[in-house]
Coordinates of C-alpha atoms and ligand atoms in Angstrom, one line a residue:
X1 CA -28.2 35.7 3.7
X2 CA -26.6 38.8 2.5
X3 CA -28.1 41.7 0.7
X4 CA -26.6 43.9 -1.9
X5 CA -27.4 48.2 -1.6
X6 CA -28.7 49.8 -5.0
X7 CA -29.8 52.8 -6.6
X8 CA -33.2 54.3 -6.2
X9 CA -33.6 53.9 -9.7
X10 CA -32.6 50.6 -9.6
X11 CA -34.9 50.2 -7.0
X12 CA -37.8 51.4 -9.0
X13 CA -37.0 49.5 -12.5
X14 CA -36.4 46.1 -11.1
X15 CA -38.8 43.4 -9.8
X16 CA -38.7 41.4 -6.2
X17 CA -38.3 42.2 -3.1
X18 CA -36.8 45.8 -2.4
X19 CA -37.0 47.4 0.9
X20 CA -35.7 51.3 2.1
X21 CA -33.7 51.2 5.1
X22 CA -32.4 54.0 7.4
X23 CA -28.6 54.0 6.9
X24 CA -25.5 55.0 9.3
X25 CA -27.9 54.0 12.7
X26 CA -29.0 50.5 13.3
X27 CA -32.8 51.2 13.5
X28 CA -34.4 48.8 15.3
X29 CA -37.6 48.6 13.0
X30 CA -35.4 48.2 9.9
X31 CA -32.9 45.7 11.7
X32 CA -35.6 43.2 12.7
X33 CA -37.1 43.5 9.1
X34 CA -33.9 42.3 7.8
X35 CA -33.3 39.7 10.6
X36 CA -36.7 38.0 9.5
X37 CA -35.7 38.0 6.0
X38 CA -32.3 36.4 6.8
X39 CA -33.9 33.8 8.9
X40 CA -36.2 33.5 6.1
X41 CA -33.5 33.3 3.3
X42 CA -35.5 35.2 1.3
X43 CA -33.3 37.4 -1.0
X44 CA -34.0 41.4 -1.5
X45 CA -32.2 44.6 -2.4
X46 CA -31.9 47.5 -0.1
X47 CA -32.5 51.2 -0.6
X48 CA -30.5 53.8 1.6
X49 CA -33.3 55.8 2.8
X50 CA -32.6 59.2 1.0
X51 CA -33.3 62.7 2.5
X52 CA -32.7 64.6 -0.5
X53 CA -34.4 62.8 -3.6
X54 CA -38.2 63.6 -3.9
X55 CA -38.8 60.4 -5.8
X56 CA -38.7 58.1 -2.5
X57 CA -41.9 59.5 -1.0
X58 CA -43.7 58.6 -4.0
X59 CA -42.1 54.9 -4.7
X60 CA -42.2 54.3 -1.1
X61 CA -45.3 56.6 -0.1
X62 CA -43.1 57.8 3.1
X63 CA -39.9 58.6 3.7
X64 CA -38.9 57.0 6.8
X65 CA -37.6 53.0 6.9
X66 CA -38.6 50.6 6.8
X67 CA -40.4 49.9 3.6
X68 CA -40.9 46.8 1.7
X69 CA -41.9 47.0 -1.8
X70 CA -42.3 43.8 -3.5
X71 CA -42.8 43.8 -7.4
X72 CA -45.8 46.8 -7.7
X73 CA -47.5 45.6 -4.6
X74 CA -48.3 48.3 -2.5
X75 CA -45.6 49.6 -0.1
X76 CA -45.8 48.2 3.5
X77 CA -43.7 50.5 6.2
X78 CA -46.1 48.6 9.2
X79 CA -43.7 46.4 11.2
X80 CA -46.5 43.6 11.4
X81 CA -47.1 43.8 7.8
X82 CA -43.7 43.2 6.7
X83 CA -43.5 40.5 8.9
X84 CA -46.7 38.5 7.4
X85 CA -45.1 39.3 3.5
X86 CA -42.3 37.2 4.7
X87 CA -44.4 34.8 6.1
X88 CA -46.2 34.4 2.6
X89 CA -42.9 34.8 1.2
X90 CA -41.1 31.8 3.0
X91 CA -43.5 30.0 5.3
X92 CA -41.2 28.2 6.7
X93 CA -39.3 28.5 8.8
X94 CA -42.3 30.8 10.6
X95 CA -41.8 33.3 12.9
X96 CA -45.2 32.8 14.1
X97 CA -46.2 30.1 17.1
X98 CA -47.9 27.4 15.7
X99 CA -50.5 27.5 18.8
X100 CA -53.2 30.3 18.0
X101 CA -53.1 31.5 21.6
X102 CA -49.4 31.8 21.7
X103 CA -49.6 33.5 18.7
X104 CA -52.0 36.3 19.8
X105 CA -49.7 37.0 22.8
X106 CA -46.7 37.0 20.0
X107 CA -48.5 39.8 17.8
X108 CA -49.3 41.5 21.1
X109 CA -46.0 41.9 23.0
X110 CA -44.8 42.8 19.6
X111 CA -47.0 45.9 19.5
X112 CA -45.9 46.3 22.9
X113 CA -42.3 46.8 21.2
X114 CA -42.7 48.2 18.0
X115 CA -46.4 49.8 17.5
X116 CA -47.0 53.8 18.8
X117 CA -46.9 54.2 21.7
X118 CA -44.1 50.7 22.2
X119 CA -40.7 50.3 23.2
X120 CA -39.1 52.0 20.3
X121 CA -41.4 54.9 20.1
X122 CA -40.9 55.5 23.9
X123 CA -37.4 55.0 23.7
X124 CA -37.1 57.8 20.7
X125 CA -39.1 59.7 22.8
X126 CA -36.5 59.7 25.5
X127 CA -33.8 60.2 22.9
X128 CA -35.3 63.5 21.5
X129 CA -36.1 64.8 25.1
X130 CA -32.3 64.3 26.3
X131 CA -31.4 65.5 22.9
X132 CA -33.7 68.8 23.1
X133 CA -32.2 69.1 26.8
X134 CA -28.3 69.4 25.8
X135 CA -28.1 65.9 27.9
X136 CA -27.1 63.5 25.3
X137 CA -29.8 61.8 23.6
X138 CA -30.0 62.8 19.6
X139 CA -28.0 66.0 18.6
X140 CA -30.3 69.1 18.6
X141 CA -31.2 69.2 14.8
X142 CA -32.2 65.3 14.6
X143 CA -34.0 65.3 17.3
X144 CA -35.8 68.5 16.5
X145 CA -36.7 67.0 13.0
X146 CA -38.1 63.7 15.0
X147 CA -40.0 65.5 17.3
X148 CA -42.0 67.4 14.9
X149 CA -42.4 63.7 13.2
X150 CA -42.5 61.5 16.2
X151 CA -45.6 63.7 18.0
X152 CA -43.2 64.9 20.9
X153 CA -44.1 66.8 23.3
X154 CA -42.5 68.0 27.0
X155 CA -45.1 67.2 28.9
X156 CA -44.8 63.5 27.7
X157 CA -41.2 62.9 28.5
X158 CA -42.0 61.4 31.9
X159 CA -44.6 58.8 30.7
X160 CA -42.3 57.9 28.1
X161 CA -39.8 57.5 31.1
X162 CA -42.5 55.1 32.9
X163 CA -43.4 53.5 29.5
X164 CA -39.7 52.0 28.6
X165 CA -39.1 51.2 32.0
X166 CA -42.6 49.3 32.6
X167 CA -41.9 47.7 29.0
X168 CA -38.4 46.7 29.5
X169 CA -39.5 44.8 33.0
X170 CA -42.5 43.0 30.9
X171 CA -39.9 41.7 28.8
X172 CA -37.1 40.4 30.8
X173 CA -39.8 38.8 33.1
X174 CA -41.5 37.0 30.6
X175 CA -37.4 35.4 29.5
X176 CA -37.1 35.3 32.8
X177 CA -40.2 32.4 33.3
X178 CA -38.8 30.8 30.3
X179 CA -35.4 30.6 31.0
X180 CA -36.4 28.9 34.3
X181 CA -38.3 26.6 32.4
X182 CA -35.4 26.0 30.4
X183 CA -36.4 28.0 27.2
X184 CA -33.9 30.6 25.8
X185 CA -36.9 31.9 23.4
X186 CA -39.9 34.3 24.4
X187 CA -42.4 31.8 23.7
X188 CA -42.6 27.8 23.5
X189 CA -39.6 26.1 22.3
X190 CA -38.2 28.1 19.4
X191 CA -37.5 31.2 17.8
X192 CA -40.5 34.0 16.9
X193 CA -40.5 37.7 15.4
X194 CA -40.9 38.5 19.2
X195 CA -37.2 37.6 19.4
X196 CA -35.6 39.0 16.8
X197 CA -37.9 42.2 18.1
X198 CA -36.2 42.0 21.3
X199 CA -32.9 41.5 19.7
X200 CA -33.1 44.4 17.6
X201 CA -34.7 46.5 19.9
X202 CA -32.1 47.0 22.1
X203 CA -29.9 48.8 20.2
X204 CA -31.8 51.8 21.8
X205 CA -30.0 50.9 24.9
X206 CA -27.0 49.0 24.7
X207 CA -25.8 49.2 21.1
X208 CA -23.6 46.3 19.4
X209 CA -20.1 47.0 19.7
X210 CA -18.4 48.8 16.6
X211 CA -16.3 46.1 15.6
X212 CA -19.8 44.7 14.4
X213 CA -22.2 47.7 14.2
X214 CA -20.0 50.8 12.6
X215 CA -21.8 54.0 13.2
X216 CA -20.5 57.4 13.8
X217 CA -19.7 58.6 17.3
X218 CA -22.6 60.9 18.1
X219 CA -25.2 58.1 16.7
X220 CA -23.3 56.0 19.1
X221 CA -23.7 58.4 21.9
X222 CA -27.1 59.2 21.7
X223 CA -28.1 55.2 21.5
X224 CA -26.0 54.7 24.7
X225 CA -27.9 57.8 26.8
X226 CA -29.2 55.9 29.8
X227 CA -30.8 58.1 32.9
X228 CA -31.0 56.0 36.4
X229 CA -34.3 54.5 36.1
X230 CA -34.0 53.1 32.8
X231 CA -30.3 51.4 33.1
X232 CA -32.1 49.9 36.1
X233 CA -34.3 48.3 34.5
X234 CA -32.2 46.6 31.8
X235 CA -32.3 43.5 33.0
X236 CA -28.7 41.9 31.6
X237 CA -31.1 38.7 30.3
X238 CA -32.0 40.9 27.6
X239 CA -28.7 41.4 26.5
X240 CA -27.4 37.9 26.8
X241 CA -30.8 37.2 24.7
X242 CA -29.6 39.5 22.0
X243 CA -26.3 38.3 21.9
X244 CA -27.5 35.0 21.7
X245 CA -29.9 35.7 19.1
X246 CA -27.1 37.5 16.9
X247 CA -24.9 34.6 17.4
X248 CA -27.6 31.5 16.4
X249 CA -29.9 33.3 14.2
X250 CA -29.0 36.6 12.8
X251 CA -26.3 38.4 11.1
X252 CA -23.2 40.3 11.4
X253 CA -21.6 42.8 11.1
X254 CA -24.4 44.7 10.3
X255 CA -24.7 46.1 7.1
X256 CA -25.9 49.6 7.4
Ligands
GSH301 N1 -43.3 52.3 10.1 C1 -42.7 51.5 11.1 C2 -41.9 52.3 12.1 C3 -40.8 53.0 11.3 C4 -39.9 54.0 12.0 O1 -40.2 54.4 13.1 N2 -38.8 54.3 11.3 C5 -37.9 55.2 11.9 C6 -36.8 54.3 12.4 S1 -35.3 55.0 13.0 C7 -37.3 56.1 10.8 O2 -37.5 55.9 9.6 N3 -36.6 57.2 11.2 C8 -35.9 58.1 10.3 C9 -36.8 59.2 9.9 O3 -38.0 59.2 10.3 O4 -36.4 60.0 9.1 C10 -43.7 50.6 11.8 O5 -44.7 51.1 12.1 O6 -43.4 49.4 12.0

């Protein structure tokens, strides 16, 4: 299910489902939001998140992605809540175990991997400290601008360390017990947000190849900063779960 870029303006006249994306980086939160609404085939326009144009902080009441607006509903930037618009959107196929427990653990792992304090924050964490370091990780003025943003501080780098490495082991040993049981997916017997999540997500540490996921050469270079610890602890399931998820249920190249 493809999507088609517009105009802010655009954006702001028209009706449906519009959402702001970050552009020229696959970011994470933004890819998943998209991979849901693919699943989904539930159609939208897409709005290059602007740094320049004052008008996208008050359509989309932030200016980072993403943010789904649909018709003059209020803006929702919260990964969970963009998730349960497309659920309302296209109940089916759900993203969501049908099994209330299951489901719980779903919405929990998922903070685990996109909420404060997650996976991707940690990760960006990391990113900014290498950056701020001269050790790869963001160039020095991005990752100056997302530290002020991002609540970065030095003192934090090291349980930021501990935090994507713990994280990254809670994952692949949870596919791990499912894969042994003869389940490719997170949870039961089919695909959830939680896999698309994990999918998405680890762009941060291994991302697509550029003949799929076109970005420019230091974007590339900061996603690809690994230090010991944390390439240890990429368990290659992980990958072979992302490339299987990009082959069965999401799209490419992507479009960013
Ligand atoms: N609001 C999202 C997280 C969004 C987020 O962290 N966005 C980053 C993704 S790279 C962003 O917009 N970065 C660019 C910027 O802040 O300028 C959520 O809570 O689910």
């Amino acid at each position: 299910m493809g999507f088609q870029y517009i105009s802010l303006d655009e954006a702001i006249e028209r009706a449906g489902l519009r959402m702001v994306v970050v552009g020229d980086i696959p970011s994470p939160w933004g890819e998943a939001a998209k991979g849901i609404l693919h699943i989904k085939r539930i159609g939208w326009a897409a709005v290059r998140l602007s740094y320049d144009d004052p008008r996208i902080k008050e359509w989309a009441g932030q200016r980072s992605g993403p943010v789904a607006i649909l018709d003059r509903e209020p803006p929702r930037s919260g990964w969970a809540d963009i998730l349960m618009l497309a659920e309302r959107l296209a109940p089916e196929p759900s993203l969501l175990p049908a099994d209330p427990g299951e489901r719980a653990l779903m919405f929990g792992l998922a903070h685990e991997i996109c909420g404060e304090g997650g996976l991707g924050w940690s990760r960006r964490l990391q990113l900014i400290d290498a950056g701020l370091r001269g050790e790869g990780g963001f160039p020095q003025p991005a990752a100056g601008y997302l530290a002020r943003k991002y609540g970065y501080r030095p003192e934090t780098a090291a349980s930021a360390d501990r935090r994507v490495a713990h994280l990254l082991r809670l994952l692949s040993g949870r596919l791990q017990r499912q894969l042994d049981a003869g389940r490719p997916y997170y949870l039961g017997d089919g695909v959830t947000a939680l896999d698309v999540y994990s999918a998405t997500f680890m762009a941060m540490f291994a991302p697509l190849s550029e003949d799929v996921c076109r970005m420019e050469r230091w974007n590339r270079r900061a996603l690809e900063t690994l230090d010991e610890a944390t390439s240890a602890a990429i368990d290659p399931i992980l990958i072979a779960h992302r490339d299987m998820m990009y082959e069965k249920h999401l799209e490419l190249p992507l479009a960013l």
